[in-house]
JSON list of C-alpha atoms in Angstrom, two decimals:
[
{"chain": "A", "resi": 1, "resn": "VAL", "atom": "CA", "xyz": [98.19, 100.68, 101.98]},
{"chain": "A", "resi": 2, "resn": "MET", "atom": "CA", "xyz": [95.76, 101.12, 99.15]},
{"chain": "A", "resi": 3, "resn": "SER", "atom": "CA", "xyz": [93.40, 98.21, 99.67]},
{"chain": "A", "resi": 4, "resn": "PHE", "atom": "CA", "xyz": [90.46, 99.60, 97.78]},
{"chain": "A", "resi": 5, "resn": "PHE", "atom": "CA", "xyz": [89.63, 100.75, 94.29]},
{"chain": "A", "resi": 6, "resn": "PHE", "atom": "CA", "xyz": [90.90, 104.30, 94.13]},
{"chain": "A", "resi": 7, "resn": "PHE", "atom": "CA", "xyz": [90.89, 107.01, 91.52]},
{"chain": "A", "resi": 8, "resn": "PHE", "atom": "CA", "xyz": [93.22, 109.92, 91.17]},
{"chain": "A", "resi": 9, "resn": "PHE", "atom": "CA", "xyz": [90.24, 112.16, 90.54]},
{"chain": "A", "resi": 10, "resn": "ASN", "atom": "CA", "xyz": [90.52, 114.39, 87.55]},
{"chain": "A", "resi": 11, "resn": "ASP", "atom": "CA", "xyz": [87.19, 115.73, 86.37]},
{"chain": "A", "resi": 12, "resn": "THR", "atom": "CA", "xyz": [87.53, 115.40, 82.60]},
{"chain": "A", "resi": 13, "resn": "ALA", "atom": "CA", "xyz": [84.60, 117.73, 81.97]},
{"chain": "A", "resi": 14, "resn": "THR", "atom": "CA", "xyz": [86.20, 120.46, 84.08]},
{"chain": "A", "resi": 15, "resn": "THR", "atom": "CA", "xyz": [89.92, 119.90, 83.60]},
{"chain": "A", "resi": 16, "resn": "GLY", "atom": "CA", "xyz": [90.08, 118.04, 80.30]},
{"chain": "A", "resi": 17, "resn": "ILE", "atom": "CA", "xyz": [92.33, 115.47, 82.01]},
{"chain": "A", "resi": 18, "resn": "ASP", "atom": "CA", "xyz": [91.43, 111.80, 81.81]},
{"chain": "A", "resi": 19, "resn": "THR", "atom": "CA", "xyz": [90.93, 109.93, 85.06]},
{"chain": "A", "resi": 20, "resn": "LEU", "atom": "CA", "xyz": [93.94, 107.83, 86.02]},
{"chain": "A", "resi": 21, "resn": "SER", "atom": "CA", "xyz": [92.97, 104.82, 88.09]},
{"chain": "A", "resi": 22, "resn": "LEU", "atom": "CA", "xyz": [95.16, 103.16, 90.66]},
{"chain": "A", "resi": 23, "resn": "HIS", "atom": "CA", "xyz": [95.45, 99.98, 88.61]},
{"chain": "A", "resi": 24, "resn": "ASP", "atom": "CA", "xyz": [97.13, 102.15, 85.96]},
{"chain": "A", "resi": 25, "resn": "ALA", "atom": "CA", "xyz": [99.34, 104.15, 88.32]},
{"chain": "A", "resi": 26, "resn": "LEU", "atom": "CA", "xyz": [100.47, 101.51, 90.82]},
{"chain": "A", "resi": 27, "resn": "PRO", "atom": "CA", "xyz": [102.68, 99.48, 88.46]},
{"chain": "A", "resi": 28, "resn": "ILE", "atom": "CA", "xyz": [104.30, 102.72, 87.30]},
{"chain": "A", "resi": 29, "resn": "LEU", "atom": "CA", "xyz": [105.07, 103.73, 90.89]},
{"chain": "A", "resi": 30, "resn": "VAL", "atom": "CA", "xyz": [106.39, 100.28, 91.82]},
{"chain": "A", "resi": 31, "resn": "ARG", "atom": "CA", "xyz": [108.57, 100.17, 88.69]},
{"chain": "A", "resi": 32, "resn": "GLU", "atom": "CA", "xyz": [109.96, 103.62, 89.51]},
{"chain": "A", "resi": 33, "resn": "GLU", "atom": "CA", "xyz": [110.78, 102.54, 93.08]},
{"chain": "A", "resi": 34, "resn": "ALA", "atom": "CA", "xyz": [112.43, 99.36, 91.75]},
{"chain": "A", "resi": 35, "resn": "VAL", "atom": "CA", "xyz": [114.61, 101.30, 89.33]},
{"chain": "A", "resi": 36, "resn": "ILE", "atom": "CA", "xyz": [115.62, 103.82, 92.01]},
{"chain": "A", "resi": 37, "resn": "GLY", "atom": "CA", "xyz": [116.37, 101.00, 94.46]},
{"chain": "A", "resi": 38, "resn": "GLY", "atom": "CA", "xyz": [118.24, 98.88, 91.92]},
{"chain": "A", "resi": 39, "resn": "LYS", "atom": "CA", "xyz": [115.78, 96.01, 92.29]},
{"chain": "A", "resi": 40, "resn": "ALA", "atom": "CA", "xyz": [114.01, 93.81, 89.77]},
{"chain": "A", "resi": 41, "resn": "PHE", "atom": "CA", "xyz": [110.47, 95.01, 89.12]},
{"chain": "A", "resi": 42, "resn": "SER", "atom": "CA", "xyz": [109.00, 91.54, 89.81]},
{"chain": "A", "resi": 43, "resn": "ASP", "atom": "CA", "xyz": [110.89, 91.30, 93.12]},
{"chain": "A", "resi": 44, "resn": "HIS", "atom": "CA", "xyz": [109.75, 94.72, 94.27]},
{"chain": "A", "resi": 45, "resn": "LEU", "atom": "CA", "xyz": [106.17, 94.07, 93.16]},
{"chain": "A", "resi": 46, "resn": "SER", "atom": "CA", "xyz": [106.18, 90.81, 95.13]},
{"chain": "A", "resi": 47, "resn": "HIS", "atom": "CA", "xyz": [107.52, 92.66, 98.16]},
{"chain": "A", "resi": 48, "resn": "MET", "atom": "CA", "xyz": [104.86, 95.38, 97.91]},
{"chain": "A", "resi": 49, "resn": "ALA", "atom": "CA", "xyz": [102.10, 92.78, 97.54]},
{"chain": "A", "resi": 50, "resn": "ILE", "atom": "CA", "xyz": [103.25, 90.88, 100.63]},
{"chain": "A", "resi": 51, "resn": "HIS", "atom": "CA", "xyz": [103.74, 94.13, 102.54]},
{"chain": "A", "resi": 52, "resn": "GLY", "atom": "CA", "xyz": [100.20, 95.23, 101.69]},
{"chain": "A", "resi": 53, "resn": "ILE", "atom": "CA", "xyz": [98.68, 91.88, 102.63]},
{"chain": "A", "resi": 54, "resn": "LEU", "atom": "CA", "xyz": [100.42, 92.02, 106.00]},
{"chain": "A", "resi": 55, "resn": "HIS", "atom": "CA", "xyz": [98.93, 95.47, 106.60]},
{"chain": "A", "resi": 56, "resn": "LEU", "atom": "CA", "xyz": [95.49, 94.10, 105.75]},
{"chain": "A", "resi": 57, "resn": "LEU", "atom": "CA", "xyz": [96.10, 91.34, 108.31]},
{"chain": "A", "resi": 58, "resn": "GLY", "atom": "CA", "xyz": [96.81, 93.97, 110.98]},
{"chain": "A", "resi": 59, "resn": "TYR", "atom": "CA", "xyz": [100.60, 94.17, 110.93]},
{"chain": "A", "resi": 60, "resn": "ASP", "atom": "CA", "xyz": [102.24, 97.58, 111.04]},
{"chain": "A", "resi": 61, "resn": "HIS", "atom": "CA", "xyz": [105.62, 99.24, 111.38]},
{"chain": "A", "resi": 62, "resn": "ASP", "atom": "CA", "xyz": [104.84, 102.17, 113.66]},
{"chain": "A", "resi": 63, "resn": "ASP", "atom": "CA", "xyz": [107.58, 101.27, 116.13]},
{"chain": "A", "resi": 64, "resn": "LEU", "atom": "CA", "xyz": [110.81, 99.30, 115.95]},
{"chain": "A", "resi": 65, "resn": "PRO", "atom": "CA", "xyz": [109.50, 96.01, 117.44]},
{"chain": "A", "resi": 66, "resn": "SER", "atom": "CA", "xyz": [106.49, 96.04, 115.09]},
{"chain": "A", "resi": 67, "resn": "ALA", "atom": "CA", "xyz": [108.67, 96.95, 112.12]},
{"chain": "A", "resi": 68, "resn": "ASN", "atom": "CA", "xyz": [111.15, 94.17, 112.91]},
{"chain": "A", "resi": 69, "resn": "LYS", "atom": "CA", "xyz": [108.34, 91.62, 113.20]},
{"chain": "A", "resi": 70, "resn": "MET", "atom": "CA", "xyz": [106.71, 92.71, 109.94]},
{"chain": "A", "resi": 71, "resn": "GLU", "atom": "CA", "xyz": [110.01, 92.81, 108.06]},
{"chain": "A", "resi": 72, "resn": "GLY", "atom": "CA", "xyz": [110.90, 89.35, 109.35]},
{"chain": "A", "resi": 73, "resn": "ILE", "atom": "CA", "xyz": [107.64, 87.93, 108.01]},
{"chain": "A", "resi": 74, "resn": "GLU", "atom": "CA", "xyz": [108.16, 89.70, 104.68]},
{"chain": "A", "resi": 75, "resn": "ILE", "atom": "CA", "xyz": [111.70, 88.35, 104.38]},
{"chain": "A", "resi": 76, "resn": "GLU", "atom": "CA", "xyz": [110.56, 84.78, 105.09]},
{"chain": "A", "resi": 77, "resn": "PHE", "atom": "CA", "xyz": [107.71, 84.91, 102.56]},
{"chain": "A", "resi": 78, "resn": "LEU", "atom": "CA", "xyz": [109.95, 86.46, 99.92]},
{"chain": "A", "resi": 79, "resn": "LYS", "atom": "CA", "xyz": [112.63, 83.84, 100.54]},
{"chain": "A", "resi": 80, "resn": "LYS", "atom": "CA", "xyz": [110.06, 81.10, 99.87]},
{"chain": "A", "resi": 81, "resn": "ILE", "atom": "CA", "xyz": [109.37, 82.54, 96.43]},
{"chain": "A", "resi": 82, "resn": "GLY", "atom": "CA", "xyz": [113.02, 83.14, 95.60]},
{"chain": "A", "resi": 83, "resn": "VAL", "atom": "CA", "xyz": [113.25, 86.87, 96.31]},
{"chain": "A", "resi": 84, "resn": "ASN", "atom": "CA", "xyz": [116.22, 88.20, 98.27]},
{"chain": "A", "resi": 85, "resn": "ASN", "atom": "CA", "xyz": [115.86, 90.24, 101.45]},
{"chain": "A", "resi": 86, "resn": "PRO", "atom": "CA", "xyz": [114.70, 93.67, 100.24]},
{"chain": "A", "resi": 87, "resn": "TYR", "atom": "CA", "xyz": [116.12, 95.40, 103.32]},
{"chain": "A", "resi": 88, "resn": "GLN", "atom": "CA", "xyz": [119.75, 94.55, 102.55]}
]
């Protein structure tokens, strides 16, 4: 989970490449995942936001019971905002 301001460091002076910040890259990555998964961008973005918040609250998916618990919470939150279960 990227819960901090992050740069994909590219030293413009050395490489000539502009720095790409996470706030630029993240929507591109989420949109790409949505397209690949056949999901609406807004639905997938909502899912990723909820998923990230749960990680910040201490939830994880390192083992099956933890994953099931976290997914269940995600599914319930998403349902409340009109987003279908992303795991189906």
